[in-house]
Amino acid sequence: MKQNLFVYNTLTRKKEEFKPLNAPHVGMYVCGPTVYSDVHLGNCRTYISFDLIFRYLMLLGYKVRYVRNITDAGHLEGDAGDEGEDKISKKAKLAQLEPMEIVQKYSVGFHDVMRIFNTLPPSIEPTATGHISEQIELVKLILEKGYAYEVDGSIYFDVEKYNKTQDYGILNGRNLEDLLVNTRTLGGQNDKRGPLDFALWIKAKPEHLMKWPSPWGVGFPGWHLECSAMSHKYRAISLIFMAAV
């Protein structure tokens, strides 16, 4: 008889029995590394933790699709996601290499280190640059729903409008007023309707190395978008019970 698994549900704030949406299949999505530098021990801890979850789910008899992405575009120096230079592009300029050379070098290094820790490879390892079309389609859908707006070729998610019909802070237990009080003043805020709004698609400056055509002009996806697009495509639920590991 299969052993029951209990996990902490961030939404309900309770430990609950794990029930797959389509048993015995389980889709597991984990946000992977941004490959612009060598992996460090803190990175390893994260992926070892999810490797344990992956192994345990298989031990219980589930058929697991483990999706762990590679972030190879769109992660700017300001981790809020809307400001600064692309981390991979910046490293490429400093090293006088193509951005994809940087991606290749540090992706190989990441995999080498994961093998040292004897972690299992994911079932699928998609890249952000390999799913630009999916991200563009997702931006279109969000725009159609009325939860985003365009400003001079960039697309921003409208947090306050979303919060009128949905609870934006439902997972972290904070209301919008608290989030607004603790919001830092960032560059580029003049383009946004609200201080909590964030970029889904960013208009590329002429010197930006990694950019793609879109219905809104040449640009690149915001860091917040890629995992949503890829987890949806591969039907893998993004894991949010890390604290239960």
mmCIF file of C-alpha atoms in Angstrom:
data_model
loop_
_atom_site.group_PDB
_atom_site.id
_atom_site.type_symbol
_atom_site.label_atom_id
_atom_site.label_comp_id
_atom_site.label_asym_id
_atom_site.label_seq_id
_atom_site.Cartn_x
_atom_site.Cartn_y
_atom_site.Cartn_z
ATOM 1 C CA MET A 1 0.000 0.000 0.000
ATOM 2 C CA LYS A 2 1.370 3.422 -0.992
ATOM 3 C CA GLN A 3 2.510 5.554 1.943
ATOM 4 C CA ASN A 4 0.690 8.867 2.312
ATOM 5 C CA LEU A 5 2.718 12.045 1.905
ATOM 6 C CA PHE A 6 1.898 15.213 3.826
ATOM 7 C CA VAL A 7 3.244 18.632 2.818
ATOM 8 C CA TYR A 8 2.778 22.176 4.075
ATOM 9 C CA ASN A 9 0.282 24.072 1.912
ATOM 10 C CA THR A 10 1.338 27.725 1.705
ATOM 11 C CA LEU A 11 -2.174 28.713 0.616
ATOM 12 C CA THR A 12 -4.058 27.183 3.546
ATOM 13 C CA ARG A 13 -1.197 27.456 6.088
ATOM 14 C CA LYS A 14 -1.729 23.802 7.022
ATOM 15 C CA LYS A 15 -0.001 20.486 6.516
ATOM 16 C CA GLU A 16 -2.153 18.475 4.124
ATOM 17 C CA GLU A 17 -2.107 15.143 2.367
ATOM 18 C CA PHE A 18 -0.464 15.375 -1.043
ATOM 19 C CA LYS A 19 -2.976 14.510 -3.764
ATOM 20 C CA PRO A 20 -1.753 14.760 -7.375
ATOM 21 C CA LEU A 21 -4.065 16.389 -9.912
ATOM 22 C CA ASN A 22 -3.635 13.434 -12.263
ATOM 23 C CA ALA A 23 -2.377 10.486 -10.200
ATOM 24 C CA PRO A 24 -0.073 8.642 -10.524
ATOM 25 C CA HIS A 25 1.518 11.455 -12.572
ATOM 26 C CA VAL A 26 3.151 14.393 -10.811
ATOM 27 C CA GLY A 27 4.431 17.547 -12.516
ATOM 28 C CA MET A 28 7.201 19.263 -10.556
ATOM 29 C CA TYR A 29 8.642 22.599 -11.693
ATOM 30 C CA VAL A 30 11.696 24.155 -10.034
ATOM 31 C CA CYS A 31 13.232 27.507 -10.989
ATOM 32 C CA GLY A 32 16.759 26.684 -12.128
ATOM 33 C CA PRO A 33 20.027 28.642 -12.198
ATOM 34 C CA THR A 34 20.854 31.894 -13.961
ATOM 35 C CA VAL A 35 23.999 30.786 -15.766
ATOM 36 C CA TYR A 36 26.350 33.773 -15.631
ATOM 37 C CA SER A 37 28.792 32.596 -12.927
ATOM 38 C CA ASP A 38 30.036 29.508 -11.125
ATOM 39 C CA VAL A 39 27.550 27.674 -8.948
ATOM 40 C CA HIS A 40 28.107 28.042 -5.181
ATOM 41 C CA LEU A 41 27.130 25.980 -2.148
ATOM 42 C CA GLY A 42 23.947 27.970 -1.521
ATOM 43 C CA ASN A 43 22.766 27.163 -5.042
ATOM 44 C CA CYS A 44 23.586 23.507 -4.486
ATOM 45 C CA ARG A 45 21.518 23.343 -1.311
ATOM 46 C CA THR A 46 18.415 24.403 -3.232
ATOM 47 C CA TYR A 47 18.777 21.793 -5.961
ATOM 48 C CA ILE A 48 19.803 19.013 -3.579
ATOM 49 C CA SER A 49 16.634 19.723 -1.595
ATOM 50 C CA PHE A 50 14.440 19.360 -4.666
ATOM 51 C CA ASP A 51 16.388 16.293 -5.764
ATOM 52 C CA LEU A 52 15.354 14.677 -2.473
ATOM 53 C CA ILE A 53 11.705 15.546 -3.164
ATOM 54 C CA PHE A 54 12.010 14.163 -6.701
ATOM 55 C CA ARG A 55 13.521 10.911 -5.439
ATOM 56 C CA TYR A 56 10.977 10.542 -2.639
ATOM 57 C CA LEU A 57 8.009 11.036 -4.956
ATOM 58 C CA MET A 58 9.390 8.319 -7.238
ATOM 59 C CA LEU A 59 9.998 6.078 -4.225
ATOM 60 C CA LEU A 60 6.316 6.433 -3.368
ATOM 61 C CA GLY A 61 5.465 5.156 -6.840
ATOM 62 C CA TYR A 62 4.588 8.395 -8.631
ATOM 63 C CA LYS A 63 5.541 8.998 -12.259
ATOM 64 C CA VAL A 64 7.285 12.353 -11.955
ATOM 65 C CA ARG A 65 7.969 14.914 -14.658
ATOM 66 C CA TYR A 66 10.677 17.064 -13.072
ATOM 67 C CA VAL A 67 11.128 20.320 -14.981
ATOM 68 C CA ARG A 68 14.029 22.576 -13.987
ATOM 69 C CA ASN A 69 14.739 25.528 -16.240
ATOM 70 C CA ILE A 70 17.909 27.342 -17.237
ATOM 71 C CA THR A 71 17.614 31.140 -17.039
ATOM 72 C CA ASP A 72 19.706 32.371 -19.950
ATOM 73 C CA ALA A 73 18.038 35.755 -20.578
ATOM 74 C CA GLY A 74 16.009 38.435 -18.851
ATOM 75 C CA HIS A 75 17.602 38.328 -15.376
ATOM 76 C CA LEU A 76 18.719 41.907 -14.776
ATOM 77 C CA GLU A 77 21.174 43.107 -12.155
ATOM 78 C CA GLY A 78 18.372 44.654 -10.125
ATOM 79 C CA ASP A 79 16.704 41.453 -8.905
ATOM 80 C CA ALA A 80 13.352 43.242 -8.868
ATOM 81 C CA GLY A 81 13.557 42.451 -12.562
ATOM 82 C CA ASP A 82 13.030 45.852 -14.210
ATOM 83 C CA GLU A 83 16.345 47.688 -13.920
ATOM 84 C CA GLY A 84 20.036 47.206 -14.618
ATOM 85 C CA GLU A 85 21.882 45.272 -17.288
ATOM 86 C CA ASP A 86 21.209 41.645 -18.186
ATOM 87 C CA LYS A 87 23.591 39.574 -16.061
ATOM 88 C CA ILE A 88 24.595 37.265 -18.907
ATOM 89 C CA SER A 89 25.056 40.103 -21.384
ATOM 90 C CA LYS A 90 27.214 42.006 -18.897
ATOM 91 C CA LYS A 91 29.433 38.958 -18.310
ATOM 92 C CA ALA A 92 29.703 38.419 -22.061
ATOM 93 C CA LYS A 93 30.878 42.002 -22.621
ATOM 94 C CA LEU A 94 33.451 41.735 -19.833
ATOM 95 C CA ALA A 95 34.782 38.421 -21.183
ATOM 96 C CA GLN A 96 34.505 39.568 -24.828
ATOM 97 C CA LEU A 97 32.418 36.509 -25.647
ATOM 98 C CA GLU A 98 28.996 35.865 -27.143
ATOM 99 C CA PRO A 99 26.223 35.595 -24.514
ATOM 100 C CA MET A 100 25.578 31.972 -25.499
ATOM 101 C CA GLU A 101 29.230 31.150 -24.835
ATOM 102 C CA ILE A 102 28.695 32.363 -21.271
ATOM 103 C CA VAL A 103 25.486 30.334 -21.055
ATOM 104 C CA GLN A 104 27.216 27.200 -22.320
ATOM 105 C CA LYS A 105 30.235 27.551 -20.024
ATOM 106 C CA TYR A 106 28.268 27.992 -16.819
ATOM 107 C CA SER A 107 25.537 25.515 -17.743
ATOM 108 C CA VAL A 108 28.211 22.835 -18.162
ATOM 109 C CA GLY A 109 29.788 23.916 -14.872
ATOM 110 C CA PHE A 110 26.428 23.727 -13.088
ATOM 111 C CA HIS A 111 25.813 20.194 -14.362
ATOM 112 C CA ASP A 112 29.333 19.112 -13.383
ATOM 113 C CA VAL A 113 28.804 20.278 -9.803
ATOM 114 C CA MET A 114 25.357 18.651 -9.591
ATOM 115 C CA ARG A 115 26.934 15.350 -10.613
ATOM 116 C CA ILE A 116 29.445 15.675 -7.775
ATOM 117 C CA PHE A 117 26.494 15.792 -5.373
ATOM 118 C CA ASN A 118 24.936 12.788 -7.141
ATOM 119 C CA THR A 119 21.699 14.596 -7.988
ATOM 120 C CA LEU A 120 19.461 13.182 -10.703
ATOM 121 C CA PRO A 121 18.996 15.199 -13.907
ATOM 122 C CA PRO A 122 15.539 16.684 -14.465
ATOM 123 C CA SER A 123 13.115 15.142 -16.937
ATOM 124 C CA ILE A 124 13.126 18.369 -18.966
ATOM 125 C CA GLU A 125 15.542 21.290 -18.741
ATOM 126 C CA PRO A 126 14.027 24.115 -20.815
ATOM 127 C CA THR A 127 15.738 27.449 -21.409
ATOM 128 C CA ALA A 128 14.218 30.918 -21.353
ATOM 129 C CA THR A 129 15.645 31.715 -24.809
ATOM 130 C CA GLY A 130 14.121 28.523 -26.188
ATOM 131 C CA HIS A 131 10.642 29.641 -25.103
ATOM 132 C CA ILE A 132 10.429 33.261 -26.227
ATOM 133 C CA SER A 133 7.315 32.576 -28.324
ATOM 134 C CA GLU A 134 5.523 31.007 -25.347
ATOM 135 C CA GLN A 135 6.379 34.031 -23.222
ATOM 136 C CA ILE A 136 5.102 36.436 -25.856
ATOM 137 C CA GLU A 137 1.837 34.482 -26.079
ATOM 138 C CA LEU A 138 1.470 34.608 -22.305
ATOM 139 C CA VAL A 139 1.959 38.389 -22.331
ATOM 140 C CA LYS A 140 -0.741 38.644 -24.991
ATOM 141 C CA LEU A 141 -3.114 36.623 -22.812
ATOM 142 C CA ILE A 142 -2.456 38.775 -19.739
ATOM 143 C CA LEU A 143 -3.062 41.896 -21.809
ATOM 144 C CA GLU A 144 -6.341 40.437 -23.104
ATOM 145 C CA LYS A 145 -7.430 39.746 -19.527
ATOM 146 C CA GLY A 146 -6.831 43.398 -18.719
ATOM 147 C CA TYR A 147 -4.127 42.812 -16.105
ATOM 148 C CA ALA A 148 -1.268 44.422 -18.021
ATOM 149 C CA TYR A 149 -0.579 47.590 -20.003
ATOM 150 C CA GLU A 150 1.944 48.855 -22.543
ATOM 151 C CA VAL A 151 4.229 51.842 -22.130
ATOM 152 C CA ASP A 152 6.536 52.646 -25.069
ATOM 153 C CA GLY A 153 7.169 49.034 -26.026
ATOM 154 C CA SER A 154 7.378 47.616 -22.482
ATOM 155 C CA ILE A 155 4.554 45.632 -20.864
ATOM 156 C CA TYR A 156 3.849 45.902 -17.136
ATOM 157 C CA PHE A 157 1.667 43.781 -14.883
ATOM 158 C CA ASP A 158 -0.970 45.917 -13.143
ATOM 159 C CA VAL A 159 -0.817 44.707 -9.542
ATOM 160 C CA GLU A 160 -3.489 47.000 -8.112
ATOM 161 C CA LYS A 161 -5.987 46.134 -10.856
ATOM 162 C CA TYR A 162 -5.351 42.429 -10.337
ATOM 163 C CA ASN A 163 -5.839 42.860 -6.611
ATOM 164 C CA LYS A 164 -9.350 44.262 -7.137
ATOM 165 C CA THR A 165 -10.622 40.800 -8.112
ATOM 166 C CA GLN A 166 -7.880 38.532 -6.726
ATOM 167 C CA ASP A 167 -5.816 38.508 -3.537
ATOM 168 C CA TYR A 168 -2.320 39.402 -4.763
ATOM 169 C CA GLY A 169 -0.680 38.695 -1.392
ATOM 170 C CA ILE A 170 -2.521 35.461 -0.662
ATOM 171 C CA LEU A 171 0.622 33.305 -0.500
ATOM 172 C CA ASN A 172 2.777 35.518 1.703
ATOM 173 C CA GLY A 173 -0.117 36.631 3.898
ATOM 174 C CA ARG A 174 0.443 40.357 3.298
ATOM 175 C CA ASN A 175 -2.096 42.852 2.012
ATOM 176 C CA LEU A 176 -1.430 45.348 -0.739
ATOM 177 C CA GLU A 177 -1.218 48.307 1.658
ATOM 178 C CA ASP A 178 1.643 46.659 3.567
ATOM 179 C CA LEU A 179 3.477 45.896 0.346
ATOM 180 C CA LEU A 180 3.088 49.490 -0.852
ATOM 181 C CA VAL A 181 4.485 50.881 2.414
ATOM 182 C CA ASN A 182 7.606 48.714 2.103
ATOM 183 C CA THR A 183 8.223 49.336 -1.599
ATOM 184 C CA ARG A 184 11.597 50.870 -2.449
ATOM 185 C CA THR A 185 11.837 53.736 -4.923
ATOM 186 C CA LEU A 186 13.410 52.309 -8.069
ATOM 187 C CA GLY A 187 14.575 53.750 -11.351
ATOM 188 C CA GLY A 188 12.155 53.594 -14.249
ATOM 189 C CA GLN A 189 9.109 53.947 -12.022
ATOM 190 C CA ASN A 190 7.765 56.841 -14.117
ATOM 191 C CA ASP A 191 6.672 54.323 -16.754
ATOM 192 C CA LYS A 192 4.550 52.395 -14.290
ATOM 193 C CA ARG A 193 1.038 53.083 -13.073
ATOM 194 C CA GLY A 194 1.830 51.678 -9.645
ATOM 195 C CA PRO A 195 5.032 51.132 -7.622
ATOM 196 C CA LEU A 196 4.382 47.371 -7.306
ATOM 197 C CA ASP A 197 3.888 46.834 -11.048
ATOM 198 C CA PHE A 198 6.587 44.748 -12.718
ATOM 199 C CA ALA A 199 7.793 44.191 -16.265
ATOM 200 C CA LEU A 200 6.562 41.242 -18.320
ATOM 201 C CA TRP A 201 8.301 42.414 -21.497
ATOM 202 C CA ILE A 202 11.031 45.082 -21.615
ATOM 203 C CA LYS A 203 11.869 47.317 -24.557
ATOM 204 C CA ALA A 204 15.505 46.731 -25.499
ATOM 205 C CA LYS A 205 17.961 49.575 -25.722
ATOM 206 C CA PRO A 206 20.144 49.608 -28.865
ATOM 207 C CA GLU A 207 23.164 48.285 -26.938
ATOM 208 C CA HIS A 208 21.244 45.374 -25.379
ATOM 209 C CA LEU A 209 22.713 42.133 -26.772
ATOM 210 C CA MET A 210 19.864 39.665 -26.189
ATOM 211 C CA LYS A 211 16.624 40.857 -27.782
ATOM 212 C CA TRP A 212 13.774 39.524 -29.896
ATOM 213 C CA PRO A 213 10.969 40.926 -32.091
ATOM 214 C CA SER A 214 7.518 41.076 -30.519
ATOM 215 C CA PRO A 215 4.137 42.710 -31.215
ATOM 216 C CA TRP A 216 5.342 45.635 -29.066
ATOM 217 C CA GLY A 217 8.735 46.068 -30.694
ATOM 218 C CA VAL A 218 12.184 44.588 -30.128
ATOM 219 C CA GLY A 219 12.743 43.585 -26.508
ATOM 220 C CA PHE A 220 13.204 40.743 -24.088
ATOM 221 C CA PRO A 221 11.068 38.937 -21.493
ATOM 222 C CA GLY A 222 10.972 40.013 -17.870
ATOM 223 C CA TRP A 223 12.428 37.629 -15.318
ATOM 224 C CA HIS A 224 9.007 37.046 -13.737
ATOM 225 C CA LEU A 225 7.543 35.570 -16.916
ATOM 226 C CA GLU A 226 9.676 32.642 -18.011
ATOM 227 C CA CYS A 227 8.832 30.125 -15.299
ATOM 228 C CA SER A 228 5.109 30.800 -15.669
ATOM 229 C CA ALA A 229 5.308 30.132 -19.404
ATOM 230 C CA MET A 230 7.437 26.989 -19.149
ATOM 231 C CA SER A 231 5.610 25.430 -16.197
ATOM 232 C CA HIS A 232 2.332 25.921 -18.091
ATOM 233 C CA LYS A 233 3.721 24.386 -21.279
ATOM 234 C CA TYR A 234 5.053 21.278 -19.558
ATOM 235 C CA ARG A 235 2.126 20.975 -17.127
ATOM 236 C CA ALA A 236 4.381 21.095 -14.096
ATOM 237 C CA ILE A 237 3.224 22.783 -10.909
ATOM 238 C CA SER A 238 5.765 25.192 -9.428
ATOM 239 C CA LEU A 239 6.747 23.886 -6.016
ATOM 240 C CA ILE A 240 6.196 26.303 -3.159
ATOM 241 C CA PHE A 241 6.600 23.977 -0.215
ATOM 242 C CA MET A 242 10.356 24.376 0.092
ATOM 243 C CA ALA A 243 10.056 24.997 3.827
ATOM 244 C CA ALA A 244 8.661 21.499 4.260
ATOM 245 C CA VAL A 245 11.895 19.887 3.011
#
